[in-house]
Amino acid sequence: MSDSIQKLKLQEVESDKRVLENPKYTCALGGALSVITNIHRAVPIIHAGIGCGMNQMLSYRAAGAQQGVGYVSGLSIPSSNLSERDVVFGGEIRLREEIRSTIDLIDGDFYFVANGCIAGMIGDDVEGIVNEFSEEPTPVLYVDSSGFRGNTYFGYEAVFEAAVEQLVKPLPKEKGLVNILGFVPYQDIFWRGNLREIRRLLDKIGLKTNQVIGDFSGIEGLKKLSAAEYTIVVSPWVGRKTARLLEEKFDIPYVNFPNIPVGPRDSSEFLHAIGEKVGISRAKIEKVVAEEEREAYEDLNIIGDVCSRFSASLPFAVVSGSATAVGITRFLTNEVGFTPKLVIINDDPPADTRKEILERIKNLGDKNTVVESGGINPKVIFEIDSYEIHEHLRNAYFRVIFASSQERYEAEGKRQIHLSVTFPAENRVVVRDTYTGYGGGISLIEDFLSKFVRP
């Protein structure tokens, strides 16, 4: 290749912002499958090229903290396995056959067709084919999850939107019922534990949760989305689109808490925010907060000796999606006394949500620190390109990094402590673990201190 051609190609790469190294998420199809495979007795049907579903599910199994996946999932997911012939002549006949055989052979409460890039590009009428099965006793739904339409977060929202439009009908409001959105399976490696802890906290203040994924509610949980009095979104942006659709179609207002509540301070703020919005008495909230804080702060006191001996004012960095990054940063700074040096947000939040994210991680610290110095303000960067992320890390000083398993090599090179807290996390196993809630912060401290304590 001549020097001029090589130079031209390099210029094209440098000017094309779509060329990324290892973004920390998959495509829209991956996001859709992460939801469908975790709705109880839902059967996904993939209409995509050979290997698309396998690559997505194997990626989640390994990089999603080694979690097994779903009722019908992994390599057992039915797929049309589109080939070159289907690209030329269309894949609608193949999809019709696949839906029919899946209904006949696999027992499920409903079936969810998710298409990939090939079906989207060649223009298969997937919705039309799915509608041919409208008289089946078990519902067959469809989501346009062509990979090029967006990333994992797009696919997550797309599944809920499709279910709301095709399955959910108006229901009478159920007293105290709330929908929970914002936790994307595998993308949030602690999603199961996070949902359980949110459910436990809300149950203590008298609310019933409808989480749809990760429990046994299945299709009934989807149908009950319209029966909720409120929707609670635990994220600065993921889940808002679905929440707004529920508000538009079923008059369900939503409450948005902008980060995962890690530790006592944010957990109490979370309960107060929810209680005020849904009309729970302040006395009831205060009673629960007092009970939870008493135990949590006693645990912090117990572990505080180790923290002060090994890690007083420890400088740290975080690389994660916005909800997790903000939650961890706030807890470690506000309640443990560590020093945040660098926070890299890697989930590409919409521009109109970034100001709110920045507000949550400015002027941090305990009350005395905020009063005396205005608080601690870490450097915050929004970046999805792994090469650029590593460049930022190389030029920053810290002793501990909370990130994905891809950043562990960067940490090892500098003899820093590394803990995987986000996708991809191929070097730990997570099923019930959570950093959410009053005790979640303690779990976080236990995990990273265990990395370097020695006899």
PDB file of C-alpha atoms in Angstrom, residues 236 316-330 333 339-351 353-364 376-384 388-389 392-393 395-396 398:
ATOM      1  CA  PRO A 236     -30.013   9.402  35.183  1.00  0.00           C
ATOM      2  CA  PHE A 316      -9.334   6.523  43.382  1.00  0.00           C
ATOM      3  CA  ALA A 317     -10.731   6.464  39.845  1.00  0.00           C
ATOM      4  CA  VAL A 318     -14.007   5.089  38.488  1.00  0.00           C
ATOM      5  CA  VAL A 319     -14.809   3.939  34.949  1.00  0.00           C
ATOM      6  CA  SER A 320     -18.413   2.817  34.569  1.00  0.00           C
ATOM      7  CA  GLY A 321     -21.899   3.645  33.380  1.00  0.00           C
ATOM      8  CA  SER A 322     -23.357   6.811  34.829  1.00  0.00           C
ATOM      9  CA  ALA A 323     -25.677   5.318  37.497  1.00  0.00           C
ATOM     10  CA  THR A 324     -22.961   3.097  38.974  1.00  0.00           C
ATOM     11  CA  ALA A 325     -20.120   5.596  38.594  1.00  0.00           C
ATOM     12  CA  VAL A 326     -22.041   8.342  40.375  1.00  0.00           C
ATOM     13  CA  GLY A 327     -23.226   6.031  43.167  1.00  0.00           C
ATOM     14  CA  ILE A 328     -19.776   4.624  43.928  1.00  0.00           C
ATOM     15  CA  THR A 329     -18.074   8.015  43.715  1.00  0.00           C
ATOM     16  CA  ARG A 330     -20.555   9.669  46.065  1.00  0.00           C
ATOM     17  CA  THR A 333     -16.120  10.376  48.941  1.00  0.00           C
ATOM     18  CA  THR A 339     -10.425  11.207  47.294  1.00  0.00           C
ATOM     19  CA  PRO A 340     -11.916  10.927  43.780  1.00  0.00           C
ATOM     20  CA  LYS A 341      -9.366  11.853  41.133  1.00  0.00           C
ATOM     21  CA  LEU A 342     -11.020  10.782  37.902  1.00  0.00           C
ATOM     22  CA  VAL A 343     -14.535   9.634  36.932  1.00  0.00           C
ATOM     23  CA  ILE A 344     -15.043   8.346  33.384  1.00  0.00           C
ATOM     24  CA  ILE A 345     -18.666   7.847  32.303  1.00  0.00           C
ATOM     25  CA  ASN A 346     -18.742   5.234  29.529  1.00  0.00           C
ATOM     26  CA  ASP A 347     -22.446   4.624  28.776  1.00  0.00           C
ATOM     27  CA  ASP A 348     -22.813   7.608  26.405  1.00  0.00           C
ATOM     28  CA  PRO A 349     -25.698   9.353  28.202  1.00  0.00           C
ATOM     29  CA  PRO A 350     -27.749  11.834  26.128  1.00  0.00           C
ATOM     30  CA  ALA A 351     -26.430  15.388  26.110  1.00  0.00           C
ATOM     31  CA  THR A 353     -28.773  14.468  30.976  1.00  0.00           C
ATOM     32  CA  ARG A 354     -25.064  15.205  31.421  1.00  0.00           C
ATOM     33  CA  LYS A 355     -25.498  18.391  33.417  1.00  0.00           C
ATOM     34  CA  GLU A 356     -27.554  16.514  36.014  1.00  0.00           C
ATOM     35  CA  ILE A 357     -24.905  13.774  36.167  1.00  0.00           C
ATOM     36  CA  LEU A 358     -22.180  16.354  36.755  1.00  0.00           C
ATOM     37  CA  GLU A 359     -24.231  18.005  39.496  1.00  0.00           C
ATOM     38  CA  ARG A 360     -24.371  14.710  41.406  1.00  0.00           C
ATOM     39  CA  ILE A 361     -20.572  14.425  41.600  1.00  0.00           C
ATOM     40  CA  LYS A 362     -19.559  17.984  42.387  1.00  0.00           C
ATOM     41  CA  ASN A 363     -18.912  19.558  45.798  1.00  0.00           C
ATOM     42  CA  LEU A 364     -18.547  16.149  47.416  1.00  0.00           C
ATOM     43  CA  ILE A 376     -14.268  17.906  46.361  1.00  0.00           C
ATOM     44  CA  ASN A 377     -14.688  18.022  42.586  1.00  0.00           C
ATOM     45  CA  PRO A 378     -13.188  15.126  40.643  1.00  0.00           C
ATOM     46  CA  LYS A 379     -12.314  15.378  36.980  1.00  0.00           C
ATOM     47  CA  VAL A 380     -15.241  13.941  35.006  1.00  0.00           C
ATOM     48  CA  ILE A 381     -14.958  12.699  31.414  1.00  0.00           C
ATOM     49  CA  PHE A 382     -17.629  11.248  29.141  1.00  0.00           C
ATOM     50  CA  GLU A 383     -15.903   8.704  26.890  1.00  0.00           C
ATOM     51  CA  ILE A 384     -16.864   5.403  25.225  1.00  0.00           C
ATOM     52  CA  GLU A 388      -9.120   7.115  24.927  1.00  0.00           C
ATOM     53  CA  ILE A 389     -10.166   5.811  28.344  1.00  0.00           C
ATOM     54  CA  HIS A 392      -6.876   9.295  30.407  1.00  0.00           C
ATOM     55  CA  LEU A 393      -6.014   6.675  33.025  1.00  0.00           C
ATOM     56  CA  ASN A 395      -2.218  10.461  32.756  1.00  0.00           C
ATOM     57  CA  ALA A 396      -4.038  10.367  36.107  1.00  0.00           C
ATOM     58  CA  PHE A 398      -4.831   7.140  41.769  1.00  0.00           C
TER      59      PHE A 398
END
